[in-house]
Amino acid sequence: MTKEEKREFIKGILFTSPWLIGFSIFVIYPVVASFCYSFCYYSVIQPPRFIGLLNYKDLLTDPIFWKSLWNTFYFVIFMIPLGFVASLSLAMLLNTKVRGMAFYRMIFFVPSLVPMVAGSILWMWIFNGEYGLLNNFLIKMGIPNPPNWLMDVNFAKPAIIIMSLWGLGQTIVIYLAGLQDVPVALIEAADLDGANWFDKLWNITIPMISPVIYFNVIMAIIGGFQIFSQAYIMTGGGPQRSTTFYALYLYQTAFEDLRMGYASAMAWILFVVILILTMLVQRISKESVYYHGG
Amino acid sequence: MKKLVVFLFATFLAFQSAGCADKEQNSDTVKVTYWEKWSGFEADAMQAVIDLFNSRKFRNKDGKMIRVEMSTVSEIDRRLLTAVAGGNPPDVAGVWTWIVTTYAEKGALLPIDDHLREAAITEDRYIPVFWEICRYKGKMWGLPSTPASVALHWNKRLFREAGLDPNTPPLSIQEFDEMAEKLTLIKLPGQDKAISFYELKTRTNYKNLLGQGMIIQMGFLPSEPGWWPWSWGYWFGGKLWDGKEKVTADGPGNVKAYEWIRSYSEKYGVENIKRFSSSFGAFASPQNAFLSSKVAMVREGVWMYNFIDKYATGMDWAAAPFPSDGGKLKDVTYAEADILVIPRGARHPGEAFKFISFVNTQEAMELLCEGQRKFTPLKNVSEDFYARHKNPYIRVFRALAESPNAFITPKMVIWQEYLRELNFAYEMTRDLKAEPKKILSDVNKTMQKRLERELEMSKRSGEKR
């Protein structure tokens, strides 16, 4: 490194130092600390005490841990494809040339601006079994005994999935940006070749927006595994633990039971699960994601 | 230029620290910070006591005046935990009962035994259950502020309409269940007038009719308001642990209580009850099940009067001890209290105790409890207090708290987890998912394991400390 390069390097470090310091204090330190605490008995108030792999061993025989993991997988498995279909379909509709499109786009984006607590309370009313908006609609549609959504073991998770679809505004916007980047020339060429709507979607649109799909799927996996607020506010994890998602159980363990070591171990398991899934998606993406000029 | 900036910054810091030190050393006042968990009229009542304390101009040992300043803090358990861990707690905190055990065990509170001795505050001044709430492992960790007990509340108008004597409460669970059947109204399809479940069950195909009909009023629901589903066993002679190392969730009293809960689902139908319950609004609202006269009888605390007064003005109601199984146990109640504690790391513990002891004088306690419309935890009560008190049944709640059958939240370090397990067991029972005996036996197994692990860990940590 020349003298000039060294000087530039130091300048660069100095300019980025506020971020570097913040990142080290608020990200790196907590991450390293939580890894250490996962091998400790730690209640925040008392100093941590090293207990080896006991937290991880206890987790393996904890039925709520497994139940919460299953609930979260259930949510992610249904939420990702449903979210993909719903957001891409809506983005395609919002990509058409219709009068007042800016207004329609706004309508679909606005729900994602509503704070989660307010949204959850609103959906509690919508899902109310007796006078909820949804059940009134279903009764009018000829379904005489609609489910008691949030109080029914079989419908509480689907209810939270439905509610989560409501907040897809940001994903829709990202898809919309991707769709607008699809070269018109390719579509016109396909039209000349007599391709139908599905052919164009399958052979041009989806491959061209595959990097966007890849990004959204990764974000959906990460977000899906962190689902918390809806269950915390709307169901408290019930009925019968059917909505005790992983993050909710982690929160209860850490902040209600003061078992920070145990909760840290849970957090690291969650990290490993998300990492494996992300790597899996990345491997699949190598063959199926098309990058312009890449 | 660089030197000038460094000089200015250093001068600024020097002035700052000198200013702070000067303020601390020369001030004639010691500020005691107090965190209150209540807001609204309950916080106003505490503020009145604080104003009284401040007006008396009490002084500490150094002759400095003590001044208490209150802040209302929501989710006090979590905030207090963070504050203690961060080394910046308030001097006094008003906390929930269960916090005393957990926080004392984890070393987050200061024991107050020495202060109590010095101030000559002794057990005999209190209703025993409230002194007991503040004690853990032989030490005292706080003193009560406002106490509470729970009782049966019933809607006298609905009693009259059902042909029951509105002035005679049930004396046993069995009598209570029969009254609840008479108070439960079902609207059958095509009929204008609702009939009682008591009458409906005399018909041969009543289960079919019940399935087609709609519940429009219930005599009682074990899940309303759903705050202490874990506690029903105590009305059946049950206990949740032996006070030491054994969890007793599957004891006969608890099993009997859960079978009783199950009987309500079997009798009225799980789905029917759920559909009916969905029509209830928030607790503190006119849509509350009891306040809107949808449920005729509830087990509620002394605070219920405040909500009746606010949201159901003119309601004809009464309160009495909730009956026990076969009427064998008299005056069973769940006793609770708000507790004033000194967190570890408090800057002015001596002054903090001075305030806590002031709250526990008869004068201040009566002012506080009248404002919050509760009874006092002290044995000495003035007749004026009762004469002024707005709750017409305040003596009922006080007598219940004095009963030998008054019980408190189990003082277990794992209480929060145990509570979740019991709530889960309650839901499984209510939804007829499994037999109570089996459900409670599972709870017992899980919690016994957890208790043993926690006892082992806390023993090891204690050794280290």
XYZ file of C-alpha atoms in Angstrom, chain B residues 57-453:
397
model
C -41.513 17.634 54.710
C -39.947 14.484 56.145
C -36.166 14.554 56.525
C -33.558 11.830 56.225
C -30.749 11.079 58.690
C -28.630 13.867 57.226
C -31.412 16.361 57.727
C -32.209 16.647 54.054
C -35.828 16.877 52.982
C -37.263 13.846 51.158
C -39.337 14.534 48.087
C -41.068 11.738 46.172
C -41.660 12.073 42.432
C -43.910 9.596 40.662
C -43.718 8.378 37.067
C -46.316 6.104 35.530
C -44.598 3.172 33.834
C -46.373 0.600 31.688
C -45.150 -3.010 31.563
C -43.359 -2.363 34.817
C -41.972 -5.885 35.151
C -39.936 -5.618 31.962
C -38.875 -2.009 32.452
C -37.826 -2.620 36.028
C -35.784 -5.599 34.929
C -33.953 -3.511 32.336
C -33.453 -0.684 34.807
C -32.015 -2.983 37.494
C -29.787 -4.752 34.974
C -28.622 -1.377 33.665
C -27.897 -0.131 37.190
C -30.355 2.754 36.984
C -33.540 1.688 38.783
C -36.047 3.923 40.577
C -35.866 4.163 44.370
C -39.314 2.635 44.806
C -41.469 0.600 42.420
C -45.101 -0.450 42.769
C -45.181 -3.967 41.322
C -47.385 -7.023 40.844
C -47.332 -9.773 43.450
C -45.564 -12.401 41.321
C -42.625 -10.084 40.688
C -41.644 -10.253 44.360
C -40.739 -13.946 44.176
C -39.005 -13.903 40.811
C -37.100 -10.682 41.348
C -36.131 -11.497 44.931
C -34.832 -14.881 43.784
C -32.768 -13.261 41.042
C -31.343 -10.661 43.418
C -33.107 -7.680 41.860
C -34.712 -6.421 45.080
C -33.367 -5.241 48.411
C -34.693 -6.999 51.529
C -36.269 -4.528 53.945
C -36.069 -6.474 57.217
C -33.564 -4.083 58.843
C -35.692 -1.085 57.928
C -38.787 -2.813 59.290
C -37.053 -3.522 62.590
C -35.852 0.051 62.858
C -39.308 1.450 62.100
C -40.964 -1.129 64.407
C -43.285 -2.296 61.638
C -44.426 -5.783 62.498
C -46.539 -8.553 61.030
C -49.387 -8.058 63.499
C -50.314 -4.753 61.855
C -51.447 -6.532 58.693
C -54.070 -8.951 57.464
C -51.852 -12.088 57.432
C -52.228 -12.889 53.745
C -50.803 -9.515 52.668
C -47.763 -9.788 54.901
C -47.245 -13.286 53.523
C -47.334 -11.997 49.934
C -44.293 -9.815 50.680
C -42.247 -12.584 52.306
C -39.974 -14.935 50.412
C -37.335 -17.282 51.776
C -37.766 -15.861 55.271
C -37.162 -12.248 54.250
C -39.444 -9.304 53.555
C -39.070 -7.730 50.112
C -41.668 -4.988 50.240
C -44.892 -3.801 51.824
C -48.374 -3.775 50.313
C -49.991 -0.684 48.916
C -53.485 -1.609 47.791
C -54.907 -5.093 48.337
C -57.629 -7.045 46.574
C -59.679 -10.191 46.935
C -62.167 -11.847 44.600
C -65.813 -12.675 45.150
C -68.933 -13.758 43.336
C -70.697 -10.832 41.689
C -74.234 -11.358 40.511
C -76.806 -9.401 38.546
C -79.890 -9.121 40.732
C -82.201 -8.155 37.888
C -81.342 -11.326 35.969
C -81.884 -13.336 39.156
C -85.369 -11.893 39.522
C -86.178 -12.570 35.864
C -85.087 -16.191 36.302
C -87.307 -16.585 39.359
C -84.365 -16.712 41.768
C -84.075 -14.831 45.046
C -81.773 -11.914 44.200
C -80.615 -11.609 47.798
C -79.577 -15.203 48.321
C -76.264 -16.258 46.810
C -75.456 -19.954 46.253
C -73.635 -21.708 49.068
C -72.125 -24.586 47.128
C -70.833 -25.142 43.596
C -73.691 -27.571 42.989
C -76.312 -24.995 43.969
C -74.429 -22.445 41.903
C -74.506 -24.667 38.792
C -78.254 -25.137 39.106
C -78.739 -21.368 39.343
C -76.484 -20.928 36.309
C -78.736 -23.286 34.327
C -81.793 -21.233 35.245
C -79.988 -18.059 34.238
C -78.836 -19.423 30.875
C -81.219 -18.500 28.085
C -81.448 -20.212 24.700
C -83.311 -18.852 21.715
C -84.661 -21.706 19.627
C -85.228 -21.211 15.886
C -88.668 -19.889 15.007
C -89.511 -18.966 18.592
C -89.745 -15.438 19.909
C -89.232 -16.170 23.572
C -86.018 -17.643 24.889
C -86.160 -20.516 27.340
C -83.779 -21.377 30.140
C -81.338 -24.246 29.827
C -82.880 -25.623 33.019
C -86.184 -25.957 31.186
C -84.648 -27.038 27.893
C -82.865 -30.024 29.419
C -86.192 -31.547 30.481
C -87.010 -32.118 26.789
C -86.036 -35.436 25.260
C -84.112 -34.110 22.240
C -82.604 -31.162 24.093
C -79.077 -31.670 22.757
C -80.365 -31.308 19.196
C -82.387 -28.265 20.115
C -79.396 -26.724 21.847
C -77.307 -27.238 18.706
C -79.919 -25.440 16.590
C -80.548 -22.688 19.107
C -78.470 -19.737 20.131
C -77.290 -18.840 23.612
C -78.334 -15.278 24.381
C -77.491 -15.168 28.072
C -75.386 -17.323 30.342
C -75.635 -17.842 34.060
C -71.920 -18.348 34.345
C -68.812 -19.056 32.284
C -65.635 -20.348 33.952
C -63.635 -18.463 31.318
C -65.160 -15.065 32.103
C -63.152 -12.877 32.618
C -60.488 -15.565 32.224
C -57.881 -14.017 34.490
C -57.177 -16.807 36.919
C -58.204 -20.066 35.220
C -55.355 -21.711 37.149
C -56.963 -20.985 40.477
C -60.258 -22.913 40.327
C -58.702 -25.873 42.158
C -58.586 -23.885 45.405
C -62.398 -23.824 45.537
C -62.269 -27.623 45.370
C -59.627 -28.037 48.069
C -56.709 -28.204 45.605
C -53.236 -26.665 45.704
C -50.699 -26.118 42.936
C -47.521 -27.050 44.794
C -46.365 -28.157 48.213
C -44.546 -24.889 48.885
C -41.136 -26.510 48.448
C -40.109 -28.923 45.726
C -43.213 -30.735 44.520
C -45.649 -29.578 41.877
C -49.176 -30.786 42.671
C -51.116 -29.783 39.564
C -52.732 -33.212 39.267
C -53.924 -33.339 42.883
C -57.555 -34.475 43.405
C -58.882 -30.955 44.086
C -57.428 -29.606 40.856
C -58.688 -32.560 38.831
C -62.152 -32.043 40.281
C -62.017 -28.350 39.385
C -61.006 -29.084 35.800
C -63.783 -31.680 35.557
C -66.162 -28.948 36.656
C -64.797 -26.651 33.919
C -65.263 -29.491 31.444
C -68.866 -29.970 32.590
C -69.727 -26.477 31.308
C -68.438 -27.322 27.827
C -70.249 -30.655 27.844
C -73.452 -29.089 29.046
C -73.686 -26.049 26.791
C -71.482 -27.110 23.845
C -67.972 -25.888 23.030
C -68.955 -24.132 19.816
C -72.109 -22.602 21.305
C -70.074 -21.100 24.128
C -67.347 -19.830 21.802
C -69.838 -18.204 19.472
C -71.583 -16.577 22.412
C -68.280 -15.453 23.967
C -67.242 -13.790 20.718
C -69.923 -11.185 21.288
C -68.213 -9.856 24.420
C -66.339 -6.595 24.157
C -63.262 -5.425 26.017
C -63.190 -5.841 29.784
C -63.216 -2.123 30.528
C -66.186 -1.289 28.337
C -69.988 -1.405 28.401
C -69.697 -4.541 26.238
C -68.086 -6.459 29.093
C -69.965 -9.756 29.525
C -71.147 -8.964 33.058
C -71.698 -5.245 32.578
C -73.809 -5.830 29.477
C -75.862 -8.451 31.387
C -74.837 -11.249 29.057
C -73.352 -13.280 31.889
C -75.252 -13.179 35.169
C -72.534 -14.268 37.599
C -68.782 -13.691 37.577
C -65.862 -14.214 39.899
C -64.306 -10.781 40.062
C -62.097 -8.626 42.222
C -62.900 -5.708 44.487
C -62.157 -3.379 41.549
C -65.278 -4.526 39.660
C -67.320 -1.878 41.437
C -65.339 0.831 39.610
C -66.308 -0.587 36.238
C -69.942 -1.120 37.232
C -69.989 2.484 38.380
C -68.479 3.696 35.108
C -69.996 1.461 32.433
C -73.203 0.052 33.945
C -74.491 2.842 36.137
C -77.631 1.795 37.966
C -76.936 -1.913 37.668
C -78.567 -3.878 40.481
C -75.812 -6.173 41.730
C -74.362 -7.805 44.799
C -71.186 -9.557 45.931
C -70.614 -12.530 48.241
C -68.021 -15.280 48.722
C -67.742 -17.538 45.675
C -69.123 -20.934 46.741
C -66.884 -23.962 47.140
C -67.343 -27.592 46.222
C -70.182 -28.932 48.393
C -69.960 -25.692 50.415
C -67.272 -27.370 52.517
C -64.722 -24.568 52.391
C -65.892 -21.184 53.603
C -64.803 -17.846 52.218
C -62.316 -19.087 49.646
C -60.719 -16.172 47.839
C -57.717 -15.233 45.786
C -55.870 -12.426 47.546
C -53.659 -10.032 45.604
C -51.872 -6.788 46.379
C -49.776 -4.129 44.779
C -46.385 -4.227 46.443
C -43.941 -1.389 47.055
C -40.365 -2.608 46.642
C -36.866 -1.124 46.641
C -34.932 -2.351 43.597
C -31.292 -3.318 43.903
C -29.153 -0.343 42.907
C -31.652 2.234 44.236
C -29.777 5.433 45.092
C -31.739 6.302 48.221
C -32.947 3.095 49.880
C -33.348 4.653 53.333
C -35.463 7.482 52.000
C -37.353 5.040 49.804
C -38.302 3.017 52.856
C -39.407 6.161 54.626
C -41.936 6.679 51.842
C -43.031 3.024 51.836
C -43.568 3.118 55.587
C -45.562 6.337 55.221
C -47.867 4.689 52.678
C -48.363 1.944 55.258
C -49.634 4.306 57.942
C -53.352 4.092 58.559
C -53.926 7.657 57.405
C -52.116 7.304 54.069
C -53.341 3.774 53.401
C -56.970 4.765 53.884
C -56.501 7.739 51.586
C -54.953 5.492 48.938
C -57.460 2.640 49.249
C -60.433 4.962 49.281
C -59.114 6.598 46.118
C -58.576 3.247 44.431
C -61.803 1.955 46.020
C -60.233 -1.014 47.712
C -60.071 -2.097 51.348
C -56.944 -1.645 53.448
C -54.406 -4.396 54.190
C -53.932 -3.017 57.716
C -55.745 -4.513 60.668
C -56.759 -1.116 62.012
C -59.427 0.553 59.925
C -61.373 3.657 60.838
C -65.164 3.601 60.708
C -64.954 6.760 58.624
C -63.182 4.783 55.926
C -66.167 2.450 55.550
C -68.642 5.298 55.883
C -66.983 7.189 53.041
C -66.263 4.154 50.852
C -68.275 3.965 47.649
C -68.278 0.188 47.187
C -71.312 -1.061 49.146
C -69.735 -4.526 49.536
C -66.271 -3.426 50.661
C -66.640 -5.280 53.974
C -67.319 -8.534 52.079
C -63.971 -8.265 50.281
C -62.151 -7.349 53.464
C -63.678 -10.313 55.341
C -62.689 -12.630 52.486
C -59.061 -11.478 52.675
C -59.093 -12.235 56.394
C -60.324 -15.761 55.793
C -57.964 -18.688 56.481
C -58.996 -19.963 53.038
C -57.578 -16.909 51.263
C -54.790 -18.029 48.937
C -52.122 -16.139 47.008
C -50.162 -16.565 43.770
C -47.822 -19.507 44.357
C -44.388 -18.173 45.253
C -42.525 -20.151 42.628
C -39.670 -18.848 40.506
C -41.111 -20.695 37.530
C -44.575 -19.237 38.054
C -44.835 -17.575 34.627
C -44.167 -20.869 32.854
C -46.422 -22.787 35.218
C -49.131 -20.235 34.546
C -48.832 -20.754 30.781
C -48.965 -24.527 31.228
C -52.078 -24.255 33.388
C -53.712 -21.908 30.906
C -52.968 -24.432 28.184
C -54.447 -27.188 30.351
C -57.492 -25.018 30.879
C -57.980 -24.517 27.130
C -57.568 -28.236 26.448
C -60.147 -29.019 29.140
C -62.582 -26.350 28.000
C -62.360 -27.571 24.403
C -62.839 -31.208 25.497
C -59.519 -32.248 23.928
C -58.526 -34.665 26.680
C -59.484 -35.862 30.138
C -58.551 -33.432 32.951
C -56.623 -36.112 34.815
C -54.389 -36.761 31.799
C -53.922 -33.059 30.993
C -52.992 -32.151 34.554
C -50.700 -35.124 34.869
C -48.789 -33.869 31.803
C -48.583 -30.404 33.310
C -47.275 -31.907 36.523
C -44.582 -33.863 34.730
C -43.383 -30.889 32.673
C -43.368 -28.439 35.546
C -41.778 -30.819 38.024
C -38.870 -31.191 35.627
C -38.639 -27.420 35.187
C -38.852 -26.773 38.916
C -36.074 -29.246 39.638
C -33.858 -27.688 36.979
